[in-house]
Amino acid sequence: MAAEDSPLIEARSLIASGRGQEAAAKLRGILLAQPGAGDAWLMLGQLLLSVGHAAEALEASSCATALMPQSAAAHYLQGRALKASGDPARALEAYSRAAAISPDDPAILCS
């Protein structure tokens, strides 16, 4: 495990223990120091979407997909955020990109 992964592990632990605001602050801190941390953008987007902040989640997912264009999870999150933002046509495009990257993922296929 790399030392740079430690803050992400801490953020994941905070989320798991129901401390989402602290996790969001931790993730934003990571992103201030490392704006190219795609995994942190992905985790922040998932967290934001889970608490109903679709517009912010869409912004985070856009960063994640730009940084990790081969990440099915990033495209899937973008689809979920687009759907929650009321843009089903673009959501379908994002889901299609996710399915093309990971065609056997049941979560993506059921979207």
Coordinates of N, CA and C in Angstrom, one line a residue, residues 7-110:
P7 N -4.5 8.7 2.9 CA -5.7 9.6 3.0 C -7.0 9.1 2.4
L8 N -6.9 8.4 1.3 CA -8.1 7.8 0.7 C -8.7 6.8 1.5
I9 N -7.8 6.0 2.2 CA -8.3 4.9 3.1 C -9.0 5.6 4.3
E10 N -8.4 6.7 4.8 CA -9.0 7.4 5.9 C -10.4 7.9 5.5
A11 N -10.5 8.5 4.3 CA -11.7 9.0 3.8 C -12.8 7.9 3.7
R12 N -12.4 6.8 3.1 CA -13.3 5.6 3.0 C -13.8 5.2 4.3
S13 N -12.9 5.1 5.3 CA -13.2 4.7 6.7 C -14.2 5.7 7.3
L14 N -14.0 7.0 7.0 CA -15.0 8.0 7.5 C -16.3 7.8 6.9
I15 N -16.4 7.6 5.6 CA -17.7 7.3 5.0 C -18.3 6.1 5.6
A16 N -17.6 5.0 5.7 CA -18.2 3.8 6.3 C -18.7 4.0 7.7
S17 N -18.1 4.9 8.4 CA -18.6 5.1 9.8 C -19.6 6.2 9.9
G18 N -20.1 6.7 8.7 CA -21.2 7.6 8.7 C -20.8 9.1 8.9
R19 N -19.5 9.3 8.7 CA -19.0 10.7 9.0 C -18.7 11.3 7.6
G20 N -19.7 11.5 6.8 CA -19.6 12.0 5.4 C -19.0 13.4 5.3
Q21 N -19.4 14.3 6.2 CA -18.9 15.6 6.1 C -17.4 15.6 6.4
E22 N -16.9 14.8 7.3 CA -15.5 14.8 7.6 C -14.8 14.1 6.4
A23 N -15.4 13.1 5.8 CA -14.8 12.5 4.6 C -14.7 13.5 3.4
A24 N -15.8 14.2 3.3 CA -15.8 15.2 2.2 C -14.6 16.3 2.4
A25 N -14.5 16.7 3.6 CA -13.4 17.6 3.9 C -12.0 17.0 3.7
K26 N -11.9 15.7 4.1 CA -10.6 15.0 3.8 C -10.3 14.9 2.3
L27 N -11.4 14.5 1.6 CA -11.2 14.4 0.1 C -10.9 15.7 -0.6
R28 N -11.6 16.8 -0.1 CA -11.2 18.1 -0.7 C -9.8 18.5 -0.4
G29 N -9.3 18.2 0.8 CA -8.0 18.4 1.2 C -7.0 17.7 0.3
I30 N -7.3 16.4 0.0 CA -6.5 15.7 -0.9 C -6.4 16.3 -2.3
L31 N -7.6 16.8 -2.7 CA -7.7 17.4 -4.1 C -7.0 18.7 -4.2
L32 N -7.0 19.5 -3.1 CA -6.2 20.7 -3.1 C -4.7 20.4 -3.3
A33 N -4.3 19.4 -2.6 CA -2.8 19.1 -2.7 C -2.5 18.3 -4.0
Q34 N -3.5 17.5 -4.5 CA -3.3 16.6 -5.7 C -4.5 16.7 -6.6
P35 N -4.7 17.8 -7.3 CA -5.9 17.9 -8.2 C -6.0 16.8 -9.2
G36 N -4.9 16.1 -9.5 CA -5.0 15.0 -10.5 C -5.3 13.6 -9.9
A37 N -5.8 13.6 -8.6 CA -6.1 12.4 -7.9 C -7.5 11.9 -8.4
G38 N -7.5 11.1 -9.4 CA -8.8 10.7 -10.0 C -9.6 9.9 -9.0
D39 N -9.0 9.0 -8.2 CA -9.7 8.2 -7.3 C -10.4 9.1 -6.2
A40 N -9.7 10.2 -5.8 CA -10.3 11.1 -4.8 C -11.5 11.8 -5.4
W41 N -11.5 12.2 -6.7 CA -12.6 12.8 -7.4 C -13.8 11.8 -7.5
L42 N -13.4 10.6 -7.8 CA -14.5 9.5 -7.8 C -15.2 9.3 -6.5
M43 N -14.4 9.2 -5.5 CA -14.9 9.0 -4.1 C -15.8 10.2 -3.7
L44 N -15.3 11.4 -4.0 CA -16.0 12.6 -3.6 C -17.3 12.7 -4.3
G45 N -17.3 12.3 -5.6 CA -18.5 12.3 -6.4 C -19.5 11.3 -5.9
Q46 N -19.1 10.2 -5.5 CA -20.0 9.1 -5.0 C -20.6 9.6 -3.7
L47 N -19.8 10.2 -2.8 CA -20.3 10.8 -1.6 C -21.3 11.9 -1.8
L48 N -21.0 12.8 -2.7 CA -21.9 13.9 -2.9 C -23.2 13.4 -3.5
L49 N -23.2 12.5 -4.4 CA -24.4 12.0 -5.0 C -25.2 11.2 -3.9
S50 N -24.6 10.6 -3.0 CA -25.3 9.8 -2.0 C -26.1 10.7 -1.0
V51 N -25.7 12.0 -0.9 CA -26.4 12.9 -0.1 C -27.2 13.9 -0.9
G52 N -27.4 13.6 -2.1 CA -28.3 14.4 -2.9 C -27.7 15.7 -3.6
H53 N -26.4 15.8 -3.7 CA -25.8 17.0 -4.3 C -25.4 16.6 -5.7
A54 N -26.4 16.5 -6.6 CA -26.2 16.0 -7.9 C -25.3 16.9 -8.8
A55 N -25.4 18.2 -8.7 CA -24.6 19.1 -9.5 C -23.2 19.0 -9.1
E56 N -22.9 19.0 -7.8 CA -21.5 18.8 -7.4 C -20.9 17.5 -7.7
A57 N -21.8 16.4 -7.6 CA -21.3 15.1 -8.0 C -21.0 15.0 -9.5
L58 N -21.8 15.7 -10.3 CA -21.5 15.7 -11.7 C -20.2 16.4 -12.0
E59 N -19.9 17.5 -11.3 CA -18.6 18.2 -11.4 C -17.4 17.2 -11.1
A60 N -17.6 16.6 -9.9 CA -16.6 15.6 -9.5 C -16.4 14.5 -10.5
S61 N -17.5 13.9 -11.0 CA -17.4 12.8 -11.9 C -16.8 13.2 -13.2
S62 N -17.0 14.5 -13.6 CA -16.4 15.0 -14.8 C -14.9 15.0 -14.7
C63 N -14.4 15.4 -13.5 CA -13.0 15.4 -13.2 C -12.5 14.0 -13.2
A64 N -13.2 13.1 -12.6 CA -12.8 11.7 -12.5 C -12.7 11.1 -13.9
T65 N -13.7 11.3 -14.8 CA -13.6 10.7 -16.1 C -12.5 11.3 -17.0
A66 N -12.3 12.6 -16.8 CA -11.2 13.3 -17.5 C -9.8 12.7 -17.1
L67 N -9.7 12.4 -15.8 CA -8.4 11.9 -15.3 C -8.3 10.4 -15.5
M68 N -9.4 9.7 -15.5 CA -9.4 8.2 -15.7 C -10.4 7.8 -16.8
P69 N -10.0 8.1 -18.0 CA -11.0 7.8 -19.1 C -11.3 6.3 -19.3
Q70 N -10.5 5.4 -18.7 CA -10.8 4.0 -18.9 C -11.4 3.4 -17.6
S71 N -11.9 4.3 -16.7 CA -12.6 3.8 -15.5 C -14.1 3.7 -15.7
A72 N -14.5 2.5 -15.7 CA -16.0 2.2 -15.8 C -16.7 2.9 -14.6
A73 N -16.1 2.8 -13.5 CA -16.7 3.4 -12.3 C -16.9 4.9 -12.4
A74 N -16.0 5.6 -13.0 CA -16.1 7.0 -13.2 C -17.2 7.4 -14.2
H75 N -17.3 6.6 -15.3 CA -18.4 6.9 -16.3 C -19.7 6.5 -15.7
Y76 N -19.8 5.4 -14.9 CA -21.0 5.0 -14.3 C -21.5 6.1 -13.3
L77 N -20.6 6.6 -12.5 CA -20.9 7.7 -11.6 C -21.4 8.9 -12.3
Q78 N -20.7 9.2 -13.4 CA -21.2 10.4 -14.2 C -22.6 10.1 -14.8
G79 N -22.9 8.9 -15.2 CA -24.3 8.6 -15.6 C -25.3 8.8 -14.5
R80 N -24.9 8.3 -13.3 CA -25.9 8.5 -12.2 C -26.1 10.0 -11.8
A81 N -25.0 10.7 -11.9 CA -25.1 12.2 -11.6 C -25.9 12.9 -12.7
L82 N -25.7 12.5 -13.9 CA -26.5 13.1 -15.0 C -28.0 12.8 -14.9
K83 N -28.2 11.6 -14.5 CA -29.6 11.1 -14.4 C -30.3 11.9 -13.2
A84 N -29.5 12.0 -12.1 CA -30.0 12.8 -10.9 C -30.2 14.3 -11.2
S85 N -29.4 14.8 -12.2 CA -29.5 16.2 -12.6 C -30.6 16.4 -13.6
G86 N -31.3 15.4 -14.0 CA -32.3 15.5 -15.0 C -31.9 15.5 -16.5
D87 N -30.8 14.8 -16.7 CA -30.3 14.7 -18.1 C -30.2 13.2 -18.5
P88 N -31.3 12.6 -18.7 CA -31.3 11.1 -19.0 C -30.6 10.8 -20.3
A89 N -30.6 11.6 -21.3 CA -30.0 11.3 -22.6 C -28.4 11.2 -22.4
R90 N -27.9 12.2 -21.7 CA -26.4 12.2 -21.5 C -26.1 11.1 -20.5
A91 N -27.0 10.8 -19.6 CA -26.7 9.7 -18.6 C -26.6 8.4 -19.4
L92 N -27.5 8.2 -20.3 CA -27.4 6.9 -21.1 C -26.1 6.8 -21.9
E93 N -25.6 8.0 -22.4 CA -24.3 8.0 -23.0 C -23.1 7.6 -22.1
A94 N -23.2 8.1 -20.9 CA -22.2 7.8 -19.9 C -22.3 6.3 -19.5
Y95 N -23.5 5.8 -19.3 CA -23.7 4.4 -19.0 C -23.1 3.5 -20.1
S96 N -23.3 3.9 -21.3 CA -22.8 3.2 -22.5 C -21.3 3.1 -22.5
R97 N -20.7 4.3 -22.1 CA -19.2 4.3 -22.1 C -18.7 3.3 -21.0
A98 N -19.4 3.3 -19.8 CA -19.1 2.5 -18.7 C -19.2 1.0 -19.1
A99 N -20.3 0.7 -19.8 CA -20.5 -0.7 -20.3 C -19.5 -1.1 -21.3
A100 N -19.1 -0.2 -22.1 CA -18.1 -0.6 -23.1 C -16.7 -0.9 -22.5
I101 N -16.4 -0.3 -21.3 CA -15.2 -0.5 -20.6 C -15.3 -1.8 -19.8
S102 N -16.5 -2.0 -19.2 CA -16.6 -3.1 -18.3 C -18.0 -3.9 -18.7
P103 N -18.0 -4.6 -19.8 CA -19.2 -5.2 -20.3 C -19.8 -6.2 -19.4
D104 N -19.1 -6.8 -18.4 CA -19.6 -7.8 -17.6 C -20.1 -7.4 -16.2
D105 N -20.0 -6.1 -15.9 CA -20.4 -5.5 -14.6 C -21.9 -5.4 -14.5
P106 N -22.5 -6.2 -13.6 CA -23.9 -6.3 -13.5 C -24.5 -4.9 -13.1
A107 N -23.9 -4.2 -12.3 CA -24.4 -2.9 -11.8 C -24.5 -1.9 -13.0
I108 N -23.6 -2.0 -13.9 CA -23.6 -1.1 -15.1 C -24.7 -1.6 -16.0
L109 N -24.7 -2.9 -16.2 CA -25.7 -3.5 -17.2 C -27.1 -3.2 -16.8
C110 N -27.4 -3.1 -15.5 CA -28.7 -2.9 -15.0 C -29.2 -1.5 -14.9

